[in-house]
PDB file of C-alpha atoms in Angstrom:
ATOM      1  CA  UNK A   1      36.303  32.265  72.819  1.00 43.00           C
ATOM      2  CA  UNK A   2      34.843  30.338  70.594  1.00 45.00           C
ATOM      3  CA  UNK A   3      35.390  26.442  71.209  1.00 43.00           C
ATOM      4  CA  UNK A   4      37.550  24.838  68.576  1.00 40.00           C
ATOM      5  CA  UNK A   5      37.567  21.496  67.388  1.00 45.00           C
ATOM      6  CA  UNK A   6      39.949  19.561  66.807  1.00 54.00           C
ATOM      7  CA  UNK A   7      40.074  17.555  63.406  1.00 53.00           C
ATOM      8  CA  UNK A   8      39.126  13.844  63.204  1.00 69.00           C
ATOM      9  CA  UNK A   9      40.521  11.690  60.980  1.00 84.00           C
ATOM     10  CA  UNK A  10      38.126   9.438  59.280  1.00 92.00           C
ATOM     11  CA  UNK A  11      39.130   5.575  58.279  1.00 96.00           C
ATOM     12  CA  UNK A  12      36.893   3.180  55.968  1.00 97.00           C
ATOM     13  CA  UNK A  13      35.520   0.837  58.872  1.00 98.00           C
ATOM     14  CA  UNK A  14      33.495  -1.826  59.844  1.00 98.00           C
ATOM     15  CA  UNK A  15      30.779  -2.369  62.526  1.00 97.00           C
ATOM     16  CA  UNK A  16      29.157  -4.785  63.845  1.00 96.00           C
ATOM     17  CA  UNK A  17      25.177  -5.091  63.064  1.00 94.00           C
ATOM     18  CA  UNK A  18      22.915  -7.235  65.627  1.00 90.00           C
ATOM     19  CA  UNK A  19      20.901  -9.247  63.735  1.00 83.00           C
ATOM     20  CA  UNK A  20      17.456 -11.265  64.214  1.00 74.00           C
ATOM     21  CA  UNK A  21      17.067 -14.977  64.079  1.00 77.00           C
ATOM     22  CA  UNK A  22      19.625 -14.386  61.363  1.00 78.00           C
ATOM     23  CA  UNK A  23      22.655 -13.582  63.691  1.00 86.00           C
ATOM     24  CA  UNK A  24      24.128 -10.544  63.441  1.00 93.00           C
ATOM     25  CA  UNK A  25      27.198  -9.517  60.309  1.00 94.00           C
ATOM     26  CA  UNK A  26      29.729  -7.485  60.039  1.00 96.00           C
ATOM     27  CA  UNK A  27      28.725  -4.116  57.835  1.00 96.00           C
ATOM     28  CA  UNK A  28      31.136  -1.884  55.302  1.00 97.00           C
ATOM     29  CA  UNK A  29      31.162   1.898  53.894  1.00 97.00           C
ATOM     30  CA  UNK A  30      31.314   3.696  57.111  1.00 98.00           C
ATOM     31  CA  UNK A  31      33.806   6.355  57.874  1.00 97.00           C
ATOM     32  CA  UNK A  32      34.338   6.228  60.823  1.00 97.00           C
ATOM     33  CA  UNK A  33      36.159   8.697  63.492  1.00 96.00           C
ATOM     34  CA  UNK A  34      37.530   9.933  67.378  1.00 91.00           C
ATOM     35  CA  UNK A  35      37.767  12.162  69.194  1.00 89.00           C
ATOM     36  CA  UNK A  36      37.981  13.060  73.256  1.00 89.00           C
ATOM     37  CA  UNK A  37      34.422  11.902  73.704  1.00 91.00           C
ATOM     38  CA  UNK A  38      33.860   7.808  74.607  1.00 92.00           C
ATOM     39  CA  UNK A  39      33.720   5.339  71.183  1.00 95.00           C
ATOM     40  CA  UNK A  40      33.995   5.953  67.855  1.00 96.00           C
ATOM     41  CA  UNK A  41      32.040   8.306  65.262  1.00 96.00           C
ATOM     42  CA  UNK A  42      30.493   6.716  62.009  1.00 97.00           C
ATOM     43  CA  UNK A  43      28.608   7.824  59.188  1.00 97.00           C
ATOM     44  CA  UNK A  44      26.806   6.350  55.879  1.00 97.00           C
ATOM     45  CA  UNK A  45      25.306   8.496  53.747  1.00 96.00           C
ATOM     46  CA  UNK A  46      22.023   5.841  54.604  1.00 96.00           C
ATOM     47  CA  UNK A  47      22.588   5.331  58.094  1.00 94.00           C
ATOM     48  CA  UNK A  48      21.855   7.564  60.542  1.00 93.00           C
ATOM     49  CA  UNK A  49      25.211   9.241  61.893  1.00 95.00           C
ATOM     50  CA  UNK A  50      25.906   7.866  65.802  1.00 96.00           C
ATOM     51  CA  UNK A  51      28.216   7.599  68.310  1.00 97.00           C
ATOM     52  CA  UNK A  52      29.360   3.619  69.080  1.00 97.00           C
ATOM     53  CA  UNK A  53      32.284   1.275  71.499  1.00 97.00           C
ATOM     54  CA  UNK A  54      34.797   0.657  69.743  1.00 96.00           C
ATOM     55  CA  UNK A  55      34.185  -3.016  69.925  1.00 97.00           C
ATOM     56  CA  UNK A  56      31.602  -2.773  68.119  1.00 97.00           C
ATOM     57  CA  UNK A  57      34.175  -1.366  64.874  1.00 97.00           C
ATOM     58  CA  UNK A  58      37.076  -2.694  62.708  1.00 97.00           C
ATOM     59  CA  UNK A  59      39.140  -1.196  60.840  1.00 97.00           C
ATOM     60  CA  UNK A  60      40.419  -4.064  58.486  1.00 96.00           C
ATOM     61  CA  UNK A  61      37.831  -6.497  56.600  1.00 96.00           C
ATOM     62  CA  UNK A  62      36.522  -9.600  58.528  1.00 96.00           C
ATOM     63  CA  UNK A  63      37.762 -12.835  57.288  1.00 94.00           C
ATOM     64  CA  UNK A  64      34.496 -13.635  58.302  1.00 93.00           C
ATOM     65  CA  UNK A  65      31.233 -11.653  57.437  1.00 92.00           C
ATOM     66  CA  UNK A  66      28.744 -13.502  60.346  1.00 92.00           C
ATOM     67  CA  UNK A  67      31.924 -13.940  62.828  1.00 94.00           C
ATOM     68  CA  UNK A  68      31.360 -11.373  65.362  1.00 93.00           C
ATOM     69  CA  UNK A  69      33.850  -9.672  67.871  1.00 95.00           C
ATOM     70  CA  UNK A  70      33.662 -10.428  71.501  1.00 94.00           C
ATOM     71  CA  UNK A  71      30.981  -9.206  72.771  1.00 92.00           C
ATOM     72  CA  UNK A  72      31.322  -7.862  76.511  1.00 95.00           C
ATOM     73  CA  UNK A  73      28.478  -8.710  79.127  1.00 95.00           C
ATOM     74  CA  UNK A  74      25.703  -6.361  79.499  1.00 94.00           C
ATOM     75  CA  UNK A  75      27.446  -4.246  76.234  1.00 93.00           C
ATOM     76  CA  UNK A  76      26.120  -0.704  75.748  1.00 93.00           C
ATOM     77  CA  UNK A  77      25.268  -0.867  71.379  1.00 94.00           C
ATOM     78  CA  UNK A  78      25.128   2.800  70.839  1.00 93.00           C
ATOM     79  CA  UNK A  79      25.765   6.070  72.904  1.00 92.00           C
ATOM     80  CA  UNK A  80      23.199   8.245  73.459  1.00 77.00           C
TER      81      UNK A  80
END
């Protein structure tokens, strides 16, 4: 029996990236979707598609680009 994937709704999203000396920032232009697996799948034409934890993604525009999310202790930044 073939596997049938459920359709995933895609939404525009901002993704948090940790920075070097300048600190981190929210980056726009991503499409995000979720399914039964952990995390959120993020996609952008100039970026490698990957799955990241929910705390790195937001669906509303951040008030301050450089004000980050509450980062958990010993965070996972990307699911493999």
